[in-house]
């Protein structure tokens, strides 16, 4: 039976063409914590100890390694990931939450942490990670999330229950509607919609292209800002007069996206993420 250190070495040897050393460490210890039910610090101290575990656990490691060799994201293998302090279940029906999206949540939390009793809606909610993180971080806010994918909404509702928060998720086709049936109006509209142009696929990682849902990622080159126009149309009908819109954007289309919002809002801020990429926009003062 291999020691944990030997098993870790096997992961390094077989994955070194796909990941750097830091990434392999993250993947290996994430799997080990899940399969062996021990903390990372304990696992690191016991790398050279003889393992006293079951054949089932050995099979789990070898199966995971095979799936990793096939480019499957380790978060899908685990079935969960962490997002802004929340455990989020993920599968092939939803995107894996990115650190950049945590920055979008942080922007909203910093701005509204001293407010209460406001309404938030998350358009194209997917796994529900944004809505759930906001519901967990802000006090007495009513939070809603909508998505066209019923399977994504199933995952979002499981995540809501897992994190013990109140979020109302419902089915909604943003591209073909801009008015809610109950005429609800919101203080905050937030969205991380599809924004990657089809032409950008050639530069993308296989792990994204082959496993994450294309419907949540891509737009045509002829209408790259279509979701942002629909978010604006939604805001015209459903945003309160003093409300704000927060969106994640394609860093290659920052100027174009800002100009689109300036056609409808009196104030638009284009914000860089921690890597210096223009990744977020905040808009208010909508002109109806």
mmCIF file of C-alpha atoms in Angstrom:
data_model
loop_
_atom_site.group_PDB
_atom_site.id
_atom_site.type_symbol
_atom_site.label_atom_id
_atom_site.label_comp_id
_atom_site.label_asym_id
_atom_site.label_seq_id
_atom_site.Cartn_x
_atom_site.Cartn_y
_atom_site.Cartn_z
ATOM 1 C CA UNK A 1 0.000 0.000 0.000
ATOM 2 C CA UNK A 2 1.395 3.412 -0.954
ATOM 3 C CA UNK A 3 2.050 6.107 1.596
ATOM 4 C CA UNK A 4 0.246 9.404 1.072
ATOM 5 C CA UNK A 5 3.573 10.874 -0.041
ATOM 6 C CA UNK A 6 3.963 8.215 -2.702
ATOM 7 C CA UNK A 7 0.412 8.809 -3.868
ATOM 8 C CA UNK A 8 1.105 12.536 -4.036
ATOM 9 C CA UNK A 9 4.216 11.829 -6.118
ATOM 10 C CA UNK A 10 2.097 9.789 -8.529
ATOM 11 C CA UNK A 11 -0.224 12.791 -8.986
ATOM 12 C CA UNK A 12 2.790 15.034 -9.658
ATOM 13 C CA UNK A 13 4.274 12.645 -12.207
ATOM 14 C CA UNK A 14 1.076 12.116 -14.155
ATOM 15 C CA UNK A 15 -0.338 15.639 -14.022
ATOM 16 C CA UNK A 16 2.807 17.741 -14.469
ATOM 17 C CA UNK A 17 2.055 18.312 -18.166
ATOM 18 C CA UNK A 18 -1.365 19.742 -17.347
ATOM 19 C CA UNK A 19 -0.871 21.650 -14.085
ATOM 20 C CA UNK A 20 1.904 23.474 -12.276
ATOM 21 C CA UNK A 21 3.168 22.254 -8.897
ATOM 22 C CA UNK A 22 0.995 24.641 -6.883
ATOM 23 C CA UNK A 23 -2.147 23.575 -8.745
ATOM 24 C CA UNK A 24 -1.366 19.881 -8.252
ATOM 25 C CA UNK A 25 -0.906 20.493 -4.539
ATOM 26 C CA UNK A 26 -4.296 22.201 -4.324
ATOM 27 C CA UNK A 27 -5.977 19.397 -6.253
ATOM 28 C CA UNK A 28 -4.298 16.560 -4.369
ATOM 29 C CA UNK A 29 -4.953 17.895 -0.879
ATOM 30 C CA UNK A 30 -8.527 18.865 -1.758
ATOM 31 C CA UNK A 31 -9.169 15.274 -2.824
ATOM 32 C CA UNK A 32 -7.295 13.838 0.163
ATOM 33 C CA UNK A 33 -9.252 15.944 2.656
ATOM 34 C CA UNK A 34 -12.480 14.746 1.076
ATOM 35 C CA UNK A 35 -11.569 11.060 0.777
ATOM 36 C CA UNK A 36 -9.644 10.609 4.040
ATOM 37 C CA UNK A 37 -11.677 13.007 6.209
ATOM 38 C CA UNK A 38 -8.613 14.692 7.670
ATOM 39 C CA UNK A 39 -7.457 18.296 7.617
ATOM 40 C CA UNK A 40 -4.744 19.426 5.227
ATOM 41 C CA UNK A 41 -2.317 20.142 8.075
ATOM 42 C CA UNK A 42 -2.727 16.604 9.450
ATOM 43 C CA UNK A 43 -2.315 15.098 5.989
ATOM 44 C CA UNK A 44 0.910 17.017 5.346
ATOM 45 C CA UNK A 45 2.381 15.821 8.630
ATOM 46 C CA UNK A 46 1.591 12.212 7.774
ATOM 47 C CA UNK A 47 2.853 11.997 4.200
ATOM 48 C CA UNK A 48 5.298 9.206 4.973
ATOM 49 C CA UNK A 49 3.116 7.203 7.331
ATOM 50 C CA UNK A 50 1.727 3.862 6.225
ATOM 51 C CA UNK A 51 -1.885 4.422 5.247
ATOM 52 C CA UNK A 52 -4.553 2.451 7.047
ATOM 53 C CA UNK A 53 -7.466 2.991 4.700
ATOM 54 C CA UNK A 54 -9.763 0.961 2.536
ATOM 55 C CA UNK A 55 -9.605 -0.301 -1.023
ATOM 56 C CA UNK A 56 -12.544 2.004 -1.720
ATOM 57 C CA UNK A 57 -10.437 5.046 -0.868
ATOM 58 C CA UNK A 58 -7.613 3.817 -3.099
ATOM 59 C CA UNK A 59 -10.108 3.402 -5.931
ATOM 60 C CA UNK A 60 -11.365 6.961 -5.345
ATOM 61 C CA UNK A 61 -7.849 8.394 -5.735
ATOM 62 C CA UNK A 62 -7.111 6.376 -8.867
ATOM 63 C CA UNK A 63 -10.484 7.216 -10.405
ATOM 64 C CA UNK A 64 -9.934 10.898 -9.671
ATOM 65 C CA UNK A 65 -6.482 10.746 -11.248
ATOM 66 C CA UNK A 66 -7.907 9.158 -14.388
ATOM 67 C CA UNK A 67 -10.606 11.849 -14.636
ATOM 68 C CA UNK A 68 -7.997 14.568 -14.127
ATOM 69 C CA UNK A 69 -5.938 13.084 -16.947
ATOM 70 C CA UNK A 70 -9.051 13.448 -19.111
ATOM 71 C CA UNK A 71 -9.090 17.186 -18.250
ATOM 72 C CA UNK A 72 -12.142 17.071 -15.981
ATOM 73 C CA UNK A 73 -12.012 19.919 -13.417
ATOM 74 C CA UNK A 74 -11.267 18.656 -9.929
ATOM 75 C CA UNK A 75 -14.215 20.634 -8.543
ATOM 76 C CA UNK A 76 -16.583 18.449 -10.582
ATOM 77 C CA UNK A 77 -14.794 15.340 -9.312
ATOM 78 C CA UNK A 78 -15.282 16.517 -5.729
ATOM 79 C CA UNK A 79 -18.779 17.782 -6.479
ATOM 80 C CA UNK A 80 -18.235 21.028 -4.576
ATOM 81 C CA UNK A 81 -16.071 24.098 -4.240
ATOM 82 C CA UNK A 82 -15.743 27.112 -1.948
ATOM 83 C CA UNK A 83 -17.028 30.533 -2.925
ATOM 84 C CA UNK A 84 -16.866 33.574 -0.647
ATOM 85 C CA UNK A 85 -16.973 31.386 2.468
ATOM 86 C CA UNK A 86 -19.841 29.243 1.170
ATOM 87 C CA UNK A 87 -19.732 25.587 0.167
ATOM 88 C CA UNK A 88 -21.159 25.386 -3.346
ATOM 89 C CA UNK A 89 -22.176 22.140 -5.023
ATOM 90 C CA UNK A 90 -21.077 22.023 -8.660
ATOM 91 C CA UNK A 91 -21.692 19.683 -11.567
ATOM 92 C CA UNK A 92 -21.743 19.829 -15.356
ATOM 93 C CA UNK A 93 -25.029 21.797 -15.261
ATOM 94 C CA UNK A 94 -23.384 24.848 -13.660
ATOM 95 C CA UNK A 95 -20.193 26.862 -13.995
ATOM 96 C CA UNK A 96 -17.445 26.502 -11.440
ATOM 97 C CA UNK A 97 -17.356 29.821 -9.525
ATOM 98 C CA UNK A 98 -14.248 31.922 -10.161
ATOM 99 C CA UNK A 99 -12.242 34.104 -7.765
ATOM 100 C CA UNK A 100 -13.015 37.129 -9.964
ATOM 101 C CA UNK A 101 -16.698 36.676 -9.232
ATOM 102 C CA UNK A 102 -15.915 36.752 -5.517
ATOM 103 C CA UNK A 103 -14.565 40.250 -6.131
ATOM 104 C CA UNK A 104 -17.929 41.243 -7.620
ATOM 105 C CA UNK A 105 -19.659 39.974 -4.469
ATOM 106 C CA UNK A 106 -17.121 41.788 -2.293
ATOM 107 C CA UNK A 107 -17.846 45.059 -4.116
ATOM 108 C CA UNK A 108 -21.543 44.762 -3.304
ATOM 109 C CA UNK A 109 -20.986 43.644 0.293
ATOM 110 C CA UNK A 110 -18.592 46.529 0.999
ATOM 111 C CA UNK A 111 -21.110 49.003 -0.384
ATOM 112 C CA UNK A 112 -24.219 47.609 1.317
ATOM 113 C CA UNK A 113 -22.999 45.980 4.548
ATOM 114 C CA UNK A 114 -24.578 48.716 6.669
ATOM 115 C CA UNK A 115 -27.918 48.611 4.845
ATOM 116 C CA UNK A 116 -30.965 46.467 5.657
ATOM 117 C CA UNK A 117 -34.245 45.427 4.059
ATOM 118 C CA UNK A 118 -33.230 45.807 0.425
ATOM 119 C CA UNK A 119 -34.082 43.579 -2.562
ATOM 120 C CA UNK A 120 -31.419 41.879 -4.696
ATOM 121 C CA UNK A 121 -31.859 39.819 -7.840
ATOM 122 C CA UNK A 122 -29.149 37.720 -9.471
ATOM 123 C CA UNK A 123 -29.707 37.247 -13.205
ATOM 124 C CA UNK A 124 -28.273 34.070 -14.798
ATOM 125 C CA UNK A 125 -27.717 32.679 -11.314
ATOM 126 C CA UNK A 126 -26.379 29.235 -12.294
ATOM 127 C CA UNK A 127 -25.232 27.455 -9.111
ATOM 128 C CA UNK A 128 -26.658 30.342 -7.102
ATOM 129 C CA UNK A 129 -23.231 31.189 -5.705
ATOM 130 C CA UNK A 130 -23.602 34.984 -6.010
ATOM 131 C CA UNK A 131 -27.118 35.080 -4.573
ATOM 132 C CA UNK A 132 -26.215 32.721 -1.724
ATOM 133 C CA UNK A 133 -23.027 34.582 -0.808
ATOM 134 C CA UNK A 134 -24.942 37.877 -0.719
ATOM 135 C CA UNK A 135 -27.767 36.367 1.334
ATOM 136 C CA UNK A 136 -25.205 35.076 3.814
ATOM 137 C CA UNK A 137 -23.224 38.323 4.003
ATOM 138 C CA UNK A 138 -25.942 40.994 4.127
ATOM 139 C CA UNK A 139 -28.519 41.493 6.845
ATOM 140 C CA UNK A 140 -32.263 41.155 6.215
ATOM 141 C CA UNK A 141 -31.997 41.413 2.443
ATOM 142 C CA UNK A 142 -34.526 39.680 0.215
ATOM 143 C CA UNK A 143 -32.539 37.781 -2.404
ATOM 144 C CA UNK A 144 -33.778 36.277 -5.657
ATOM 145 C CA UNK A 145 -32.033 34.344 -8.421
ATOM 146 C CA UNK A 146 -33.222 33.438 -11.891
ATOM 147 C CA UNK A 147 -31.953 31.200 -14.655
ATOM 148 C CA UNK A 148 -33.251 29.591 -17.831
ATOM 149 C CA UNK A 149 -31.781 26.180 -16.898
ATOM 150 C CA UNK A 150 -34.026 24.016 -14.717
ATOM 151 C CA UNK A 151 -31.073 21.756 -13.889
ATOM 152 C CA UNK A 152 -29.025 24.733 -12.758
ATOM 153 C CA UNK A 153 -31.913 25.835 -10.543
ATOM 154 C CA UNK A 154 -32.045 22.374 -8.971
ATOM 155 C CA UNK A 155 -28.392 22.786 -7.991
ATOM 156 C CA UNK A 156 -28.993 26.357 -6.787
ATOM 157 C CA UNK A 157 -31.783 25.199 -4.487
ATOM 158 C CA UNK A 158 -29.555 22.466 -3.041
ATOM 159 C CA UNK A 159 -26.885 25.093 -2.411
ATOM 160 C CA UNK A 160 -29.405 27.338 -0.700
ATOM 161 C CA UNK A 161 -30.335 24.542 1.685
ATOM 162 C CA UNK A 162 -26.702 23.556 2.221
ATOM 163 C CA UNK A 163 -25.826 27.114 3.284
ATOM 164 C CA UNK A 164 -29.019 27.644 5.278
ATOM 165 C CA UNK A 165 -30.015 30.890 3.593
ATOM 166 C CA UNK A 166 -33.259 32.250 2.176
ATOM 167 C CA UNK A 167 -33.097 32.802 -1.578
ATOM 168 C CA UNK A 168 -36.014 32.529 -3.999
ATOM 169 C CA UNK A 169 -34.845 30.860 -7.203
ATOM 170 C CA UNK A 170 -37.090 30.722 -10.244
ATOM 171 C CA UNK A 171 -37.060 29.953 -13.949
ATOM 172 C CA UNK A 172 -36.769 32.917 -16.301
ATOM 173 C CA UNK A 173 -35.663 33.447 -19.903
ATOM 174 C CA UNK A 174 -33.771 36.742 -19.836
ATOM 175 C CA UNK A 175 -33.285 36.866 -23.591
ATOM 176 C CA UNK A 176 -36.990 36.737 -24.295
ATOM 177 C CA UNK A 177 -38.531 38.707 -21.437
ATOM 178 C CA UNK A 178 -37.782 41.877 -19.503
ATOM 179 C CA UNK A 179 -40.728 42.115 -17.105
ATOM 180 C CA UNK A 180 -41.444 40.006 -14.031
ATOM 181 C CA UNK A 181 -45.013 38.796 -13.628
ATOM 182 C CA UNK A 182 -45.277 40.197 -10.093
ATOM 183 C CA UNK A 183 -43.817 43.617 -11.016
ATOM 184 C CA UNK A 184 -41.226 43.280 -8.227
ATOM 185 C CA UNK A 185 -38.662 46.080 -8.157
ATOM 186 C CA UNK A 186 -35.111 45.776 -6.902
ATOM 187 C CA UNK A 187 -32.473 47.854 -5.162
ATOM 188 C CA UNK A 188 -29.661 45.774 -6.675
ATOM 189 C CA UNK A 189 -29.431 43.803 -9.905
ATOM 190 C CA UNK A 190 -26.336 41.633 -10.175
ATOM 191 C CA UNK A 191 -25.259 39.297 -12.955
ATOM 192 C CA UNK A 192 -22.409 37.211 -14.296
ATOM 193 C CA UNK A 193 -23.968 36.397 -17.673
ATOM 194 C CA UNK A 194 -22.522 34.539 -20.683
ATOM 195 C CA UNK A 195 -19.961 36.847 -22.302
ATOM 196 C CA UNK A 196 -17.223 34.806 -24.010
ATOM 197 C CA UNK A 197 -17.287 35.183 -27.793
ATOM 198 C CA UNK A 198 -17.260 32.003 -29.859
ATOM 199 C CA UNK A 199 -14.052 33.184 -31.530
ATOM 200 C CA UNK A 200 -12.311 33.136 -28.141
ATOM 201 C CA UNK A 201 -12.774 29.381 -27.757
ATOM 202 C CA UNK A 202 -9.473 28.666 -29.509
ATOM 203 C CA UNK A 203 -7.527 30.152 -26.599
ATOM 204 C CA UNK A 204 -9.531 28.453 -23.850
ATOM 205 C CA UNK A 205 -8.600 25.574 -21.581
ATOM 206 C CA UNK A 206 -9.970 22.136 -22.474
ATOM 207 C CA UNK A 207 -11.236 21.799 -18.919
ATOM 208 C CA UNK A 208 -13.657 24.630 -19.589
ATOM 209 C CA UNK A 209 -14.555 23.780 -23.167
ATOM 210 C CA UNK A 210 -15.179 20.085 -22.606
ATOM 211 C CA UNK A 211 -16.890 20.097 -19.243
ATOM 212 C CA UNK A 212 -18.530 23.399 -18.292
ATOM 213 C CA UNK A 213 -21.976 24.259 -19.750
ATOM 214 C CA UNK A 214 -21.600 26.164 -23.023
ATOM 215 C CA UNK A 215 -24.988 27.847 -22.536
ATOM 216 C CA UNK A 216 -23.607 29.661 -19.491
ATOM 217 C CA UNK A 217 -20.394 30.741 -21.203
ATOM 218 C CA UNK A 218 -20.696 31.730 -24.843
ATOM 219 C CA UNK A 219 -22.250 34.372 -27.037
ATOM 220 C CA UNK A 220 -21.996 34.931 -30.772
ATOM 221 C CA UNK A 221 -19.391 37.282 -32.200
ATOM 222 C CA UNK A 222 -22.157 39.176 -33.968
ATOM 223 C CA UNK A 223 -23.932 40.003 -30.671
ATOM 224 C CA UNK A 224 -21.294 39.820 -27.929
ATOM 225 C CA UNK A 225 -23.159 42.203 -25.600
ATOM 226 C CA UNK A 226 -26.618 40.720 -26.033
ATOM 227 C CA UNK A 227 -26.988 39.704 -22.390
ATOM 228 C CA UNK A 228 -25.919 43.153 -21.188
ATOM 229 C CA UNK A 229 -28.562 44.781 -23.389
ATOM 230 C CA UNK A 230 -31.135 42.396 -21.886
ATOM 231 C CA UNK A 231 -29.922 43.227 -18.365
ATOM 232 C CA UNK A 232 -30.430 46.908 -19.178
ATOM 233 C CA UNK A 233 -33.923 46.188 -20.541
ATOM 234 C CA UNK A 234 -34.687 44.251 -17.364
ATOM 235 C CA UNK A 235 -33.384 47.120 -15.240
ATOM 236 C CA UNK A 236 -35.592 49.644 -17.040
ATOM 237 C CA UNK A 237 -38.634 47.709 -15.857
ATOM 238 C CA UNK A 238 -37.499 46.267 -12.557
ATOM 239 C CA UNK A 239 -34.817 48.479 -10.967
ATOM 240 C CA UNK A 240 -35.821 51.040 -8.362
ATOM 241 C CA UNK A 241 -35.056 54.653 -9.248
ATOM 242 C CA UNK A 242 -32.106 54.771 -6.848
ATOM 243 C CA UNK A 243 -31.065 51.173 -7.538
ATOM 244 C CA UNK A 244 -27.733 49.909 -8.867
ATOM 245 C CA UNK A 245 -26.574 47.281 -11.333
ATOM 246 C CA UNK A 246 -23.403 45.236 -10.773
ATOM 247 C CA UNK A 247 -22.101 42.977 -13.537
ATOM 248 C CA UNK A 248 -19.116 40.856 -14.435
ATOM 249 C CA UNK A 249 -17.870 41.485 -17.974
ATOM 250 C CA UNK A 250 -15.538 40.237 -20.686
ATOM 251 C CA UNK A 251 -12.234 41.978 -19.963
ATOM 252 C CA UNK A 252 -11.642 42.345 -23.706
ATOM 253 C CA UNK A 253 -14.881 44.317 -24.108
ATOM 254 C CA UNK A 254 -14.668 46.650 -21.124
ATOM 255 C CA UNK A 255 -14.848 49.894 -23.080
ATOM 256 C CA UNK A 256 -17.681 48.673 -25.313
ATOM 257 C CA UNK A 257 -19.700 47.405 -22.354
ATOM 258 C CA UNK A 258 -19.240 50.661 -20.452
ATOM 259 C CA UNK A 259 -20.344 52.677 -23.487
ATOM 260 C CA UNK A 260 -23.464 50.537 -23.805
ATOM 261 C CA UNK A 261 -24.414 51.214 -20.181
ATOM 262 C CA UNK A 262 -23.676 54.928 -20.552
ATOM 263 C CA UNK A 263 -26.445 55.053 -23.151
ATOM 264 C CA UNK A 264 -28.923 54.224 -20.381
ATOM 265 C CA UNK A 265 -27.312 55.176 -17.034
ATOM 266 C CA UNK A 266 -26.006 58.526 -15.839
ATOM 267 C CA UNK A 267 -23.143 56.930 -13.884
ATOM 268 C CA UNK A 268 -21.077 53.892 -14.929
ATOM 269 C CA UNK A 269 -17.909 52.702 -13.179
ATOM 270 C CA UNK A 270 -15.550 50.226 -14.842
ATOM 271 C CA UNK A 271 -13.529 48.385 -12.187
ATOM 272 C CA UNK A 272 -10.381 46.284 -12.379
ATOM 273 C CA UNK A 273 -10.008 42.947 -10.626
ATOM 274 C CA UNK A 274 -7.029 41.991 -8.463
ATOM 275 C CA UNK A 275 -5.082 41.004 -11.614
ATOM 276 C CA UNK A 276 -5.584 44.420 -13.197
ATOM 277 C CA UNK A 277 -8.190 43.315 -15.750
ATOM 278 C CA UNK A 278 -11.320 45.379 -16.330
ATOM 279 C CA UNK A 279 -13.782 42.785 -15.075
ATOM 280 C CA UNK A 280 -16.718 44.577 -13.397
ATOM 281 C CA UNK A 281 -19.148 47.417 -13.918
ATOM 282 C CA UNK A 282 -21.428 49.294 -11.549
ATOM 283 C CA UNK A 283 -24.174 51.489 -12.952
ATOM 284 C CA UNK A 284 -26.882 53.695 -11.448
ATOM 285 C CA UNK A 285 -29.109 56.591 -12.436
ATOM 286 C CA UNK A 286 -31.059 54.699 -15.061
ATOM 287 C CA UNK A 287 -32.742 56.812 -17.734
ATOM 288 C CA UNK A 288 -36.118 55.230 -18.419
#
